[in-house]
Structure formats: C-alpha cells, structure tokens
Amino acid sequence: MSTAASDPNDLLPPDEPVHLLDPDGTYHADPDHPLDLDDGQLRELYRMMVVTRKVDREAINLQRQGQLGVYASCMGQEAAQIGSAYALAADDWIFPSYRELGAALVREVDAAGFLHLYRGTWLSDHDPYAHNFGLMSIPIGTQALHAAGFAMGAAFDDNPIVTMTYFGDGGTSEGDPHEAMTFAGVFKAPVIFFVQNNQYAISVPLERQTAAPSLAHKAIGYGIPGFRVDGNDVLATYAVTRRAVERARQGHGPAFIEAMTYRMEAHTTSDDPTRYRTQEELDEAAKTDPIARMRNYLTARDLYDQDLEDGIEEQAKATATAVRAGIYDAEHGDPLELFEHVYDDPTGHFDHQREQLQAELAGAVDGEDL
Ligand SMILES: Cc1ncc(C[n+]2csc(CCOP(=O)(O)OP(=O)(O)O)c2C)c(N)n1
C-alpha cells in the first residue's frame, strides 16, 4: 500500500513566492491568502518589527563593547520571523535556531534573558513552558527534531497544538532536518518547517547549497507540501503560515515554508561579510526592507502617523535600555554547571572533562590565566 500523495504536483511549491505587498506598500489581494487582521493587529506587526530591529542593534553594540561574546543578527529578517510567529496560536510551540530574536519578542520572551546565551551567562533566562518557546539551538537544525518529536507527541495525546521550527538555507543540507521531515511526513505530525532563506550560510551562497529548483521543492521528498513566500512581506508571511498552521491543526500534516529574505548584517559579529558579498548586492537588498514596506502600507491605509511612530520608538528604546541593563556586567554562573543536566549516569570521559575544567578553574583562582 502506498502512502504517497495522490498527486505529487500537490506537494510542489508555486513558481513564484506568495507576495501581497510591494516595496512601496501597494497591497495585492490574493483570494487564496485572505487577511484576517484588524487595524490594531496590522500596527502591532509593524511595532514588533521596529522593536526587534532596535534590540538587534543594541545586541550588536553590546557585543562590540565586550558584553556579549558573539551575536547573530536578524536584521532584514524581521518580517519573516514576526509574520510567521504571529500566525500561531498561544498554545502552539516554537523551536528556534540562534537568530530568532523577532519570534522571541512575539512570544514576549524577555530579550535580556534570551540574550544571556550570547553572553555565556546561562542558556537563557526564559522558561520555555511559560512562552511555549524552546531554547536557542546552536547546532544547526537540531531544533527541527525537537519540533517534529513534540508535534508527534502532541498528536498521540490528542492535543491540538502545532509546532513550528526555524532553520536556515544551510540547515536544509543537514541530517537532522532530513530526519525530522522524514518522521513528520510519515506520521503526519502537525509541524511547520519554516526556512528563512537569507541567501547565505555564513559565506556559502544559496547556489552552492542546493541544486534543487528551490528549497521548498525539497519537501516533496518527504511527502510534505512546499510553500514559498516573500519573507520581507510581513502580510504574505503571516497569511501563508496561517494557512499552513490551520491545515496542520486540522490533521493534514506538516508543511515546509521557504521564506525568501536577506540577512542584512554579518552572519554573526565574528564574521566579515565583505569577503563574500558586494556593497551593490547589499544596496539592492536594502530596497526590499520589510519595515519600510509595512510603514508604506500603513501610511497608504491611513493607519500611520507621527504619534504612532513616536510611541513605537519610545517603546523600542525602553526595551533596548532594559536589555542593556540586564546584560551589562551580568555575573557569570559557575562554569561547572555546564556538566549538569547532561547525563543521568555520567560517562568516565565526561567526568574526566569536568575534572579538567575544575583543575583549570582552580588554577585561574590561583592567579593563572585561563
Ligand atoms: C551541526 C553544526 N555544524 C556547523 C555549525 C557551524 N555553523 C554555525 S552557523 C552555520 C551556517 C548556518 O547557515 P543557515 O542554516 O543558512 O542559517 P543562518 O545562520 O544563515 O541563519 C554553520 C555552518 C553549527 N553551528 N552546527
């Protein structure tokens, strides 16, 4: 007996990514992607993008001042993250990578707490169960397994939640998302694989990442429908994700969404992007900025004025200031905590590593450099 879709073409993405907003803010209604957002929610999407960008900049500044060890910016990807996270219900779960500050802010995760991982203070100061938002995953794509497993578990329990995981174009070449999508397809797990195609995996451009016609085309190999969306268009991202989420909630299984976007900043603060991309390319990408686009749309709809901008700017500044206060000179925990919560029954090798660190720390206390 075959479990394959009756028509494989149903799994293939459309030729063009779904797009509702032009860069000048002109809106094109699409009967397949109707919007169910009121004026307040439209402004809310804009507000969250502005706050995200401000906090993102603050995090880069904090790294420059030696307060964070490293930081992975999401500048340029605010619409992809906020439009998609906003399409979930509060009970649904998100399993992020390391670049999802925007999605974290939609989930009202305290930004300073979240950034502690980048300071090395602790994994994060947020309780995943209070926000239905997992910890950042640094090993590429591992969070896809968490999302697929969590969704399968929820389905076994008849719990009608949906999970969504974020990973990048580079993540699609890793084994973990492959395994996650294989399981999700077979078990029809209610999970959304949301890929932010920001064109690069560090210095590796998309054309060296895959020979597939698009990343979304890869989904057919798992029996999962692939969708494509203009990820710099917050309304399209919201509408496409919303549809996929409802589909999953109704028992129709997983979806793979490829959001076309662009990473405007370096891969992380340790990267020098001038080694692999040109200023001309950046200037071109800046013309598709997601925040300017939404502002143009709100202006055209008479939903934007200086008072709104001032209020949002004030809130963005207050959030950035709170992040600075929470991170600056925050005390580091005991490095040996690293070894807790790993094994119930630690291996000899693991114990040995712990002893080594303990000895090094004792040396440092005695005045030796680590
Ligand atoms: C398993 C694993 N291999 C390698 C790395 C090193 N690494 C960190 S980020 C990155 C590129 C990821 O690119 P992509 O998936 O496109 O996501 P983006 O960083 O662009 O959001 C790599 C190879 C890692 N963190 N984990």
XYZ file of N, CA and C in Angstrom, residues 253-357:
315
model
N -1.318 17.351 8.418
C 0.122 17.087 8.469
C 1.017 18.305 8.308
N 2.314 18.008 8.179
C 3.313 19.083 8.192
C 3.328 19.933 6.922
N 4.052 21.038 7.013
C 4.273 21.891 5.847
C 5.698 22.422 5.912
N 6.222 22.730 4.759
C 7.556 23.314 4.637
C 7.357 24.672 3.976
N 7.799 25.717 4.653
C 7.656 27.068 4.078
C 9.047 27.651 3.854
N 9.304 28.069 2.650
C 10.568 28.762 2.351
C 10.263 30.251 2.238
N 10.819 31.018 3.153
C 10.617 32.471 3.126
C 11.853 33.118 2.507
N 11.650 33.792 1.392
C 12.767 34.439 0.691
C 13.081 35.757 1.398
N 14.288 35.848 1.941
C 14.646 37.063 2.668
C 16.128 37.336 2.448
N 16.681 38.221 3.252
C 18.091 38.574 3.084
C 18.666 38.974 4.434
N 19.809 38.401 4.778
C 20.485 38.787 6.025
C 21.273 40.059 5.757
N 20.832 41.183 6.343
C 21.471 42.477 6.065
C 22.775 42.654 6.829
N 22.899 41.976 7.939
C 24.113 42.115 8.760
C 25.064 40.939 8.482
N 26.172 40.935 9.192
C 27.105 39.806 9.109
C 26.426 38.542 9.641
N 26.975 37.385 9.303
C 26.416 36.126 9.818
C 26.340 36.176 11.347
N 27.472 36.489 11.958
C 27.497 36.838 13.389
C 28.487 37.994 13.497
N 28.627 38.508 14.695
C 29.574 39.600 14.897
C 31.020 39.146 14.671
N 31.262 37.841 14.525
C 32.625 37.350 14.262
C 32.927 37.244 12.767
N 31.947 37.553 11.946
C 32.073 37.315 10.504
C 32.379 38.631 9.771
N 33.111 38.517 8.658
C 33.366 39.685 7.809
C 32.713 39.450 6.445
N 31.479 39.928 6.253
C 30.754 39.603 5.010
C 31.325 40.289 3.775
N 32.215 41.285 3.959
C 32.784 41.927 2.766
C 33.672 40.948 1.995
N 34.015 39.824 2.651
C 34.847 38.812 1.977
C 34.049 38.028 0.929
N 32.739 38.051 1.020
C 31.972 37.201 0.097
C 30.732 37.855 -0.521
N 30.464 39.139 -0.215
C 29.356 39.785 -0.924
C 29.659 41.271 -1.114
N 29.027 41.844 -2.123
C 29.390 43.210 -2.517
C 28.448 44.245 -1.908
N 28.908 45.486 -1.873
C 28.081 46.594 -1.403
C 26.868 46.776 -2.326
N 27.091 46.537 -3.630
C 25.986 46.683 -4.599
C 24.863 45.707 -4.253
N 25.246 44.501 -3.902
C 24.232 43.495 -3.547
C 23.453 43.935 -2.304
N 24.180 44.467 -1.344
C 23.524 44.943 -0.109
C 22.574 46.102 -0.409
N 23.021 47.027 -1.246
C 22.189 48.191 -1.601
C 20.897 47.721 -2.271
N 21.019 46.715 -3.109
C 19.843 46.169 -3.798
C 18.881 45.558 -2.770
N 19.448 44.786 -1.845
C 18.621 44.109 -0.837
C 17.926 45.135 0.062
N 18.601 46.240 0.333
C 18.020 47.255 1.232
C 16.723 47.818 0.660
N 16.571 47.751 -0.656
C 15.354 48.290 -1.285
C 14.124 47.448 -0.952
N 14.351 46.238 -0.455
C 13.205 45.375 -0.140
C 12.980 45.306 1.382
N 13.486 46.301 2.093
C 13.412 46.290 3.561
C 11.979 46.052 4.067
N 11.809 45.096 4.960
C 10.455 44.737 5.411
C 9.767 45.823 6.248
N 10.562 46.597 6.978
C 9.940 47.597 7.866
C 9.433 48.784 7.047
N 10.259 49.253 6.123
C 9.838 50.381 5.278
C 8.575 50.000 4.494
N 8.555 48.756 4.032
C 7.419 48.286 3.224
C 6.112 48.339 4.024
N 6.171 47.863 5.263
C 4.958 47.845 6.085
C 4.555 49.280 6.457
N 5.575 50.139 6.692
C 5.256 51.548 7.011
C 4.550 52.190 5.814
N 5.037 51.896 4.621
C 4.394 52.451 3.419
C 2.953 51.974 3.316
N 2.748 50.718 3.639
C 1.384 50.165 3.565
C 0.465 50.843 4.589
N 0.960 50.960 5.827
C 0.137 51.577 6.881
C -0.167 53.029 6.521
N 0.814 53.717 5.963
C 0.622 55.125 5.575
C -0.485 55.207 4.515
N -0.389 54.325 3.519
C -1.399 54.336 2.443
C -2.794 54.039 3.002
N -2.863 53.257 4.068
C -4.155 52.898 4.676
C -4.594 53.910 5.735
N -3.817 54.974 5.897
C -4.104 55.991 6.923
C -4.031 55.421 8.336
N -3.156 54.435 8.523
C -3.021 53.806 9.845
C -1.709 54.201 10.516
N -1.008 55.147 9.896
C 0.322 55.505 10.415
C 0.419 57.022 10.525
N 0.927 57.495 11.636
C 1.229 58.929 11.749
C 2.397 59.119 12.705
N 2.797 60.349 12.898
C 3.991 60.621 13.706
C 3.802 60.172 15.155
N 2.582 60.326 15.668
C 2.331 59.902 17.059
C 2.591 58.408 17.226
N 2.112 57.653 16.241
C 2.324 56.192 16.305
C 3.830 55.902 16.291
N 4.534 56.541 15.354
C 5.976 56.296 15.239
C 6.695 56.680 16.541
N 6.317 57.836 17.114
C 6.985 58.286 18.347
C 6.752 57.287 19.479
N 5.519 56.806 19.588
C 5.181 55.851 20.656
C 5.973 54.559 20.495
N 6.059 54.095 19.256
C 6.776 52.839 18.994
C 8.262 53.032 19.260
N 8.766 54.177 18.818
C 10.198 54.472 19.010
C 10.528 54.510 20.499
N 9.636 55.114 21.266
C 9.849 55.205 22.715
C 9.892 53.808 23.340
N 8.955 52.968 22.900
C 8.912 51.613 23.452
C 10.141 50.806 23.037
N 10.561 51.013 21.789
C 11.747 50.292 21.302
C 12.965 50.703 22.123
N 13.076 51.994 22.386
C 14.218 52.483 23.166
C 14.185 51.912 24.579
N 12.988 51.903 25.179
C 12.863 51.390 26.550
C 13.261 49.911 26.594
N 12.854 49.143 25.578
C 13.201 47.721 25.557
C 14.712 47.554 25.403
N 15.307 48.354 24.513
C 16.757 48.259 24.302
C 17.508 48.650 25.577
N 16.995 49.663 26.274
C 17.648 50.094 27.522
C 17.565 48.986 28.569
N 16.415 48.323 28.616
C 16.242 47.228 29.585
C 17.194 46.075 29.249
N 17.405 45.838 27.969
C 18.333 44.784 27.552
C 19.742 45.137 28.024
N 20.128 46.374 27.794
C 21.465 46.826 28.215
C 21.623 46.641 29.728
N 20.582 47.057 30.461
C 20.669 46.969 31.927
C 20.760 45.510 32.377
N 20.054 44.633 31.664
C 20.037 43.223 32.066
C 21.322 42.495 31.725
N 21.993 42.941 30.666
C 23.184 42.228 30.185
C 24.473 42.804 30.765
N 24.502 44.131 30.873
C 25.778 44.787 31.176
C 26.371 44.272 32.489
N 27.564 43.730 32.409
C 28.278 43.235 33.579
C 27.504 42.173 34.363
N 26.538 41.513 33.709
C 25.791 40.453 34.407
C 26.775 39.382 34.873
N 26.571 38.902 36.077
C 27.511 37.931 36.649
C 27.429 36.592 35.941
N 28.567 36.022 35.720
C 28.590 34.685 35.130
C 28.315 33.644 36.201
N 27.659 32.578 35.780
C 27.409 31.496 36.738
C 28.666 30.650 36.894
N 28.518 29.531 37.557
C 29.627 28.613 37.752
C 29.820 27.805 36.456
N 30.990 27.918 35.817
C 31.195 27.187 34.549
C 30.957 25.685 34.693
N 31.108 25.165 35.897
C 30.923 23.713 36.079
C 29.458 23.296 35.930
N 28.576 24.273 35.953
C 27.148 23.957 35.722
C 26.947 23.330 34.346
N 27.914 23.630 33.469
C 27.888 23.077 32.117
C 27.678 21.565 32.133
N 28.166 20.944 33.181
C 28.152 19.481 33.234
C 26.891 18.920 33.894
N 26.070 19.830 34.384
C 24.831 19.339 34.994
C 23.791 19.135 33.889
N 22.797 18.386 34.140
C 21.666 18.166 33.225
C 22.075 17.520 31.900
N 23.240 16.879 31.834
C 23.630 16.247 30.571
C 23.345 14.746 30.632
N 23.933 14.089 31.611
C 23.725 12.647 31.754
C 23.129 12.351 33.131
N 22.247 11.379 33.175
C 21.796 10.827 34.446
C 22.964 10.082 35.081
N 23.658 9.354 34.199
C 24.734 8.489 34.640
C 25.981 8.881 33.827
N 26.769 9.862 34.320
C 27.868 10.404 33.511
C 28.894 9.345 33.117
N 29.447 9.482 31.922
C 30.477 8.549 31.449
C 31.823 8.950 32.059
N 32.778 8.043 32.002
C 34.105 8.324 32.543
C 34.757 9.499 31.830
N 34.616 9.528 30.515
C 35.209 10.579 29.706
C 34.634 11.949 30.115
N 33.356 11.935 30.342
C 32.650 13.167 30.722
C 33.146 13.654 32.087
N 33.261 12.707 33.025
C 33.774 13.061 34.358
C 35.186 13.622 34.260
N 35.962 13.042 33.355
C 37.350 13.486 33.182
C 37.372 14.948 32.703
N 36.508 15.261 31.758
C 36.451 16.649 31.252
C 36.067 17.614 32.369
N 35.148 17.171 33.181
C 34.704 18.002 34.302
C 35.879 18.275 35.248
N 36.628 17.197 35.534
C 37.792 17.361 36.437
C 38.822 18.293 35.823
N 39.018 18.175 34.515
C 39.987 19.052 33.838
C 39.588 20.513 34.008
N 38.296 20.783 33.772
C 37.845 22.179 33.894
C 37.987 22.656 35.343
